[in-house]
Amino acid sequence: MCGKIWNPSFKRNSDGQMAILFALSLFPIALIAGFAVDFQVLTTNKSKAQSSIDSAVIAGTRAYQDGATKLEVQQTVRTYFTALISNGPFPLTCTLPAVVIDDTDVEATTSCTMDTFLAKIADIDTFEFDVETATTYGIGKVDVSFVFDVSGSMDGQRIADLKIAARDAVDTLLVEDPKPGHEDDIRISMVAYNGAFNAGDYFEAATGSSSSQSVNYYYNGRWYTYYYYSTCVFEREGSQAFTDAAPGPGQYIVKADVYRRDDCGDAEPLALTSSRQPLYDYITALGAEGNTAGHLGVAWGWYMISPAWSAVFPESAAPLAYDEPDSAKALILMTDGAFNTVGDSSNGNSTWQAKQLCDQAKAAGIRIYSVAFQAPEAGREVLQYCSSGSEFFFRPENGQQLQDAYQSIASSISDLRITL
C-alpha cells in the first residue's frame, strides 16, 4: 500500500521562493506603472504648454496688427503665456518665450521642465521638452458680403437686434487705425432682400435695360401708355442662373414688371468698402417689409464679391480675383424665416435655387457663414445646407445670441491661423 509523504520543509522553501520572485517582480511593475503615470502627465503638460503658447502668440500678433511695437508684442506674448501656463493641473516650469517678429509673423519658442512622480525610482527626476509656434495673418486681404433678410417678419425687435449685431461685427472686422498700406485689407459689402431685390444703381448693368419703364394697355376703347420707374429685379434665367457670370446678352438678371415693381424695398446694394460710416448708414436705414426671396440674397451677396462682376461696380469696389494671393472671400447669410418667394417659378422654389447658388459659390472658394435668427425649421435647414460646415452655422434665439453669432463670425474672418 502506497501513500503521499508530507514534507513541511518543502512547502516552506517553495513559499520562500515565491515570495522572493514576487518581490523581484514588483520593481519592474512599479517602474512601468511609474513611467505610464508620468508620461500621461507629460502629455497633458505638453498639450497645455502648446495651447498656451499658441494663444499667447495669437494675442501678440493681434496687438501687432493693431499697431503695437515689437517690444510691446514681445511683452504681450510673455505675459499671456506666463498667466496661462500657471493655471495647468500639474506643476510645470517654462522659460520666458523667445519671440521673433517680422512684418506679418510672430514666432515664439520655450523650453519646459516638469518634475516626475513615480519615475524617480529609476533616477529620472525631470522630463524636458520644447514647444514652438508661429502666427501669420490668416488672410492678407478679404472681401466680405453681409446678406440681410428684411422681410416683414423682421419688423420690430428683430431688426433692432440685427442692427446692433451687424454694427458690432463691422467694428470687429475693420481696424480703426490700420497700418499704412493695409487700409483696404478688409472690405465689406452689404445687401438686403425681401420679396425681390433692389439693384439700385446697378440695375441697368445687371438687366441691360433702363430703370425707366413703360407699358401699353388698352382701356375703354383706347390705348394708353403707363410710365413707371423701378430698380427691382428677380432671379436670372437660363444656363447662367446659378453662376456668378457677368450680366450680358443671354445672361441678364430679370427685371421686375409693372405689377411687382415695388416689391423690393429701399435697400440698394452697398459695394465693397473699408470705411465704417457708409456701413453704419446702411445698417441704420434698414427697414422690414414683404416676403422672403432668400435665393436673391444669396445671388447678390455673391455678385458683390465676385470678380466676374468687377466691371459693374466702381473701380475702388472691384472684387479681388479668386486667385489673388493671400486673400479670401466670405459670404454671411441671414434669415428669420423660410425662403418662400420667387420671380420665375420655372427655376424652382426659393430654397432649391438658394442651394444651387450656395453649391456654386462654395465651389468657387467662398466661405459661407449663415445665421438662422429665430427661424423656423425650413429656414434653418437651407442655411445649414448653405454654410461651409457646422462651425459656420449659427441659430441664435435672442438679441444677445445674435450679437454673439456675428462676433464669432467676424472674429473667425479676421482671425489668425497657427502655421507651425
PDB file of N, CA and C in Angstrom, residues 90 94 178 249:
ATOM      1  N   PHE A  90      -0.916  70.342 -13.469  1.00  0.00           N
ATOM      2  CA  PHE A  90       0.292  69.755 -12.902  1.00  0.00           C
ATOM      3  C   PHE A  90       1.419  70.781 -12.949  1.00  0.00           C
ATOM      4  N   CYS A  94       8.524  76.752 -17.256  1.00  0.00           N
ATOM      5  CA  CYS A  94       8.921  77.071 -18.627  1.00  0.00           C
ATOM      6  C   CYS A  94       9.704  78.369 -18.653  1.00  0.00           C
ATOM      7  N   PRO A 178      -5.788 101.309 -39.146  1.00  0.00           N
ATOM      8  CA  PRO A 178      -4.932 100.288 -39.766  1.00  0.00           C
ATOM      9  C   PRO A 178      -3.551 100.837 -40.083  1.00  0.00           C
ATOM     10  N   PRO A 249     -25.787  89.805 -72.660  1.00  0.00           N
ATOM     11  CA  PRO A 249     -26.790  89.172 -73.531  1.00  0.00           C
ATOM     12  C   PRO A 249     -26.927  87.676 -73.216  1.00  0.00           C
TER      13      PRO A 249
END
